[in-house]
Short mmCIF file of C-alpha atoms in Angstrom, two decimals:
data_model
loop_
_atom_site.label_atom_id
_atom_site.label_comp_id
_atom_site.label_asym_id
_atom_site.label_seq_id
_atom_site.Cartn_x
_atom_site.Cartn_y
_atom_site.Cartn_z
CA MET A 7 128.87 -156.30 -57.46
CA ALA A 8 127.52 -153.69 -59.78
CA ASP A 9 124.76 -154.21 -61.95
CA SER A 10 125.76 -154.80 -65.62
CA THR A 11 122.60 -153.03 -67.06
CA PRO A 12 123.25 -149.54 -67.90
CA GLN A 13 121.47 -147.26 -65.56
CA GLN A 14 118.80 -145.06 -67.29
CA SER A 15 119.39 -141.54 -66.95
CA SER A 16 117.35 -139.67 -64.59
CA ARG A 17 116.10 -137.18 -67.32
CA GLN A 18 113.55 -138.66 -69.56
CA ALA A 19 113.25 -138.05 -73.23
CA PRO A 20 110.87 -134.88 -73.89
CA THR A 21 107.62 -135.81 -74.84
CA SER A 22 105.80 -134.37 -77.59
CA ARG A 23 102.98 -132.26 -76.99
CA PRO A 24 99.61 -132.84 -78.06
CA ASP A 25 98.71 -131.30 -81.51
CA ARG A 26 96.54 -128.59 -80.93
CA GLY A 27 96.63 -127.20 -84.66
CA GLN A 28 98.12 -124.39 -85.92
CA ALA A 29 96.83 -120.89 -84.87
CA PRO A 30 95.13 -119.00 -87.59
CA ALA A 31 97.30 -116.84 -89.84
CA ARG A 32 96.80 -113.29 -89.03
CA VAL A 33 96.07 -110.94 -92.08
CA SER A 34 98.26 -108.26 -93.25
CA ASP A 35 97.35 -104.60 -94.11
CA ALA A 36 98.10 -105.57 -97.83
CA GLU A 37 95.78 -108.35 -97.81
CA ARG A 38 93.12 -106.20 -96.55
CA GLU A 39 93.79 -103.82 -99.20
CA ALA A 40 93.64 -106.71 -101.92
CA ALA A 41 90.37 -108.00 -100.33
CA VAL A 42 88.85 -104.31 -100.81
CA GLU A 43 90.26 -104.03 -104.36
CA ARG A 44 88.67 -107.22 -105.22
CA LEU A 45 85.16 -106.12 -103.75
CA ARG A 46 85.56 -102.88 -106.02
CA VAL A 47 85.93 -105.10 -109.06
CA ALA A 48 82.97 -107.12 -107.77
CA SER A 49 81.09 -103.87 -107.38
CA VAL A 50 82.13 -102.82 -110.98
CA GLU A 51 81.05 -105.94 -112.37
CA GLY A 52 77.50 -105.60 -111.03
CA ARG A 53 77.73 -108.40 -108.23
CA LEU A 54 77.35 -106.38 -105.50
CA THR A 55 74.98 -103.49 -104.31
CA PHE A 56 75.96 -100.30 -102.67
CA ALA A 57 75.18 -101.40 -99.14
CA GLU A 58 76.88 -104.77 -99.88
CA LEU A 59 79.97 -103.26 -100.92
CA THR A 60 80.13 -100.70 -97.98
CA GLU A 61 79.49 -103.47 -95.50
CA ARG A 62 81.77 -105.91 -96.91
CA THR A 63 84.48 -103.30 -97.27
CA GLU A 64 84.23 -102.39 -93.57
CA LYS A 65 84.55 -106.12 -92.51
CA ALA A 66 87.69 -106.36 -94.71
CA TYR A 67 89.30 -103.47 -92.87
CA LEU A 68 88.16 -105.41 -89.32
CA ALA A 69 89.39 -108.75 -90.52
CA VAL A 70 91.87 -110.26 -88.18
CA THR A 71 92.68 -113.58 -89.92
CA ARG A 72 92.70 -114.74 -93.38
CA ALA A 73 89.56 -116.74 -92.50
CA ASP A 74 87.95 -113.84 -91.94
CA LEU A 75 88.97 -112.58 -95.40
CA GLU A 76 88.00 -115.66 -97.20
CA GLY A 77 84.41 -115.59 -95.46
CA ILE A 78 83.82 -111.82 -97.17
CA THR A 79 84.78 -112.79 -100.53
CA ALA A 80 83.79 -116.53 -100.58
CA ASP A 81 80.79 -116.08 -102.86
CA LEU A 82 82.58 -114.03 -105.37
CA PRO A 83 84.30 -115.62 -108.55
CA ALA A 84 88.01 -115.41 -109.01
CA MET A 85 89.72 -112.39 -110.57
CA GLY A 86 89.20 -112.14 -114.08
CA ALA A 87 86.04 -114.18 -114.40
CA PRO A 88 83.22 -113.12 -116.80
CA GLY A 89 81.43 -110.01 -115.53
CA ALA A 90 77.57 -110.25 -114.63
CA ASP A 91 75.25 -108.27 -116.60
CA PRO A 92 75.33 -104.71 -115.17
CA ALA A 93 72.02 -103.43 -113.88
CA LEU A 94 70.01 -100.75 -116.11
CA PRO A 95 70.98 -97.31 -115.34
CA ALA A 96 69.10 -95.58 -112.53
CA PRO A 97 67.09 -92.44 -113.09
CA ARG A 98 69.21 -89.07 -112.60
CA ARG A 99 66.97 -86.29 -111.74
CA PHE A 100 64.20 -86.40 -109.01
CA HIS A 101 61.93 -83.55 -108.45
CA ALA A 102 58.83 -82.62 -106.05
CA PHE A 103 56.92 -79.59 -106.50
CA MET A 104 54.38 -78.96 -103.98
CA GLY A 105 54.24 -82.84 -103.51
CA ASP A 106 56.55 -85.95 -102.60
CA CYS A 107 59.17 -87.85 -104.29
CA ASP A 108 60.01 -91.37 -102.70
CA GLU A 109 62.72 -93.39 -104.49
CA ARG A 110 64.48 -96.58 -103.69
CA ILE A 111 67.23 -96.74 -106.43
CA SER A 112 68.12 -100.26 -107.26
CA GLY A 113 69.63 -99.39 -110.85
CA ARG A 114 73.38 -98.50 -111.91
CA ILE A 115 74.56 -95.03 -110.79
CA SER A 116 77.35 -93.66 -113.08
CA ASP A 117 76.63 -90.01 -113.27
CA ALA A 118 75.76 -87.25 -110.72
CA LEU A 119 72.11 -87.37 -109.39
CA GLU A 120 70.00 -84.49 -109.02
CA ALA A 121 67.03 -83.71 -106.51
CA HIS A 122 65.12 -80.70 -106.29
CA ALA A 123 62.36 -80.23 -103.84
CA VAL A 124 60.34 -77.01 -104.06
CA MET A 125 57.66 -77.00 -101.32
CA GLY A 126 57.44 -80.74 -101.56
CA ASP A 127 59.65 -83.64 -100.05
CA VAL A 128 62.29 -85.69 -101.80
CA VAL A 129 63.53 -89.17 -100.31
CA LEU A 130 66.37 -90.93 -102.13
CA ASP A 131 67.43 -94.45 -100.97
CA LEU A 132 70.88 -95.51 -102.19
CA ARG A 133 71.30 -98.66 -100.36
CA GLU A 134 70.33 -101.05 -103.09
CA ALA A 135 71.71 -99.19 -106.03
CA GLN A 136 74.86 -100.58 -108.12
CA VAL A 137 77.61 -97.94 -107.91
CA PRO A 138 80.48 -99.42 -110.04
CA THR A 139 83.10 -96.44 -109.02
CA GLY A 140 82.21 -96.86 -105.33
CA GLN A 141 81.35 -92.78 -105.35
CA VAL A 142 78.03 -91.17 -105.70
CA GLU A 143 77.69 -87.69 -106.46
CA VAL A 144 74.26 -85.77 -105.45
CA CYS A 145 73.22 -82.38 -106.35
CA VAL A 146 70.44 -81.10 -104.05
CA THR A 147 68.27 -78.01 -103.98
CA ALA A 148 65.55 -77.58 -101.32
CA VAL A 149 63.43 -74.34 -101.53
CA MET A 150 60.86 -74.57 -98.53
CA GLY A 151 61.05 -78.39 -98.90
CA ASP A 152 63.11 -81.19 -97.50
CA VAL A 153 65.49 -83.59 -99.09
CA ARG A 154 66.50 -86.87 -97.20
CA ILE A 155 69.20 -89.13 -98.82
CA ILE A 156 69.92 -92.57 -97.16
CA VAL A 157 73.10 -94.10 -97.69
CA PRO A 158 74.62 -97.70 -96.35
CA ASP A 159 76.39 -97.71 -92.95
CA GLY A 160 80.11 -97.40 -93.12
CA VAL A 161 80.08 -94.58 -96.26
CA ARG A 162 81.83 -91.49 -96.08
CA VAL A 163 79.76 -88.55 -96.67
CA GLU A 164 81.22 -85.12 -98.02
CA LEU A 165 78.82 -82.48 -97.69
CA THR A 166 79.41 -79.06 -99.21
CA GLY A 167 77.04 -76.20 -99.89
CA TYR A 168 75.01 -73.60 -98.24
CA ALA A 169 71.64 -73.13 -96.22
CA VAL A 170 69.62 -69.79 -95.94
CA MET A 171 67.05 -70.05 -93.32
CA GLY A 172 67.54 -73.79 -93.60
CA ASP A 173 69.61 -76.54 -92.38
CA ARG A 174 72.18 -79.22 -93.50
CA LYS A 175 72.59 -82.30 -91.81
CA VAL A 176 74.91 -85.41 -91.82
CA ALA A 177 73.88 -88.19 -89.33
CA VAL A 178 76.11 -91.07 -90.37
CA ARG A 179 78.61 -93.33 -88.36
CA GLU A 180 82.07 -91.89 -88.49
CA VAL A 181 84.49 -93.67 -90.68
CA PRO A 182 88.28 -93.58 -89.35
CA PRO A 183 90.43 -91.68 -91.54
CA GLY A 184 92.57 -93.46 -94.20
CA LEU A 185 90.35 -96.25 -95.19
CA GLN A 186 89.12 -96.60 -98.88
CA VAL A 187 85.36 -96.79 -98.38
CA PRO A 188 82.74 -95.95 -100.41
CA VAL A 189 82.09 -92.16 -100.67
CA VAL A 190 78.82 -89.95 -101.25
CA ARG A 191 79.54 -86.51 -102.11
CA VAL A 192 76.54 -83.97 -101.77
CA ARG A 193 76.60 -80.54 -103.13
CA ALA A 194 73.58 -78.94 -101.26
CA LYS A 195 71.58 -75.67 -101.62
CA ALA A 196 68.70 -74.97 -99.12
CA VAL A 197 66.50 -72.08 -98.99
CA MET A 198 64.02 -72.16 -96.08
CA GLY A 199 64.31 -76.02 -96.58
CA ASP A 200 66.18 -78.87 -94.78
CA ILE A 201 68.74 -81.49 -96.31
CA LYS A 202 69.75 -84.32 -94.70
CA ILE A 203 72.13 -87.46 -95.10
CA VAL A 204 71.45 -90.45 -92.95
CA ASP A 205 72.81 -93.84 -92.81
CA ASP A 206 70.90 -97.04 -92.15
CA GLU A 207 71.75 -96.89 -88.56
CA HIS A 208 70.21 -93.47 -88.30
CA HIS A 209 67.28 -93.91 -90.79
CA ALA A 210 65.12 -96.40 -88.41
CA PRO A 211 67.06 -96.72 -84.86
CA VAL A 212 63.95 -98.02 -83.28
CA ARG A 213 63.03 -100.38 -85.75
CA ARG A 214 66.41 -101.81 -86.01
CA ALA A 215 66.92 -101.93 -82.21
CA LEU A 216 63.38 -104.00 -82.24
CA ALA A 217 64.47 -106.39 -85.18
CA SER A 218 67.84 -107.02 -83.25
CA TRP A 219 66.39 -107.77 -80.07
CA TRP A 220 63.76 -110.15 -81.83
CA GLN A 221 66.39 -111.84 -83.76
CA GLU A 222 68.60 -112.44 -80.67
CA ARG A 223 65.49 -113.72 -78.70
CA ARG A 224 64.65 -116.26 -81.61
CA SER A 225 68.13 -117.39 -81.64
CA ARG A 226 68.00 -118.12 -77.84
CA GLY A 227 64.76 -120.22 -78.47
CA GLY A 228 62.87 -117.60 -76.60
CA GLY A 229 59.76 -117.62 -78.83
CA HIS A 230 58.29 -118.05 -82.46
CA GLY A 231 56.03 -115.80 -84.42
CA PRO A 232 52.30 -116.28 -84.28
CA GLY A 233 51.47 -119.78 -85.44
CA ALA A 234 55.17 -120.67 -86.18
CA GLY A 235 55.85 -124.43 -85.73
CA PRO A 236 58.90 -126.01 -84.41
CA ASP A 237 60.62 -125.37 -87.64
CA GLY A 238 60.13 -121.82 -87.74
#
């Protein structure tokens, strides 16, 4: 006699897979450009130095997920917030006549800078400056002297001019074409002198390599500085 109880199907109902969470949302080119524009506005408002603007712009273009972009702008206020107090204007002219001029600019650069070295040396460090326009123009003259301009990693350098019995050099990391990154334009005139533009990476490569090695060693618990306790 057949069993009156209905037989269960050999196919069992599909079981729900464990929730592993949604995959991170990938960012679009339009979102990257919007983040770069937000960084530019923050720079105009005096919230970012030239180095910070350049570094974050590079990270924005390299961002893969929306979380990456949020981390880049997390400490910035919403668009339209009252602007921060701008830095004081930086000096515009730097001269070295039979001497040295070494300047680390921390003020606001709104106009073109001038650097003249005559039988002397001029060093201009632009990394901590505030650059509201995202562009810096420098007019450089070196006569039997040297001019060195230090820029943040990731900027685009445009060098024009001439050298007579001298040299003009650019030692910066190449930026992929098409990216709206900060720009440093240098108009150079060298007569028996040298003019060189370097980024942070080429400015002190040995020191940067040692600092990176030491930081990595400390992060792995490989050692502490002299007299440092367990808390550093």
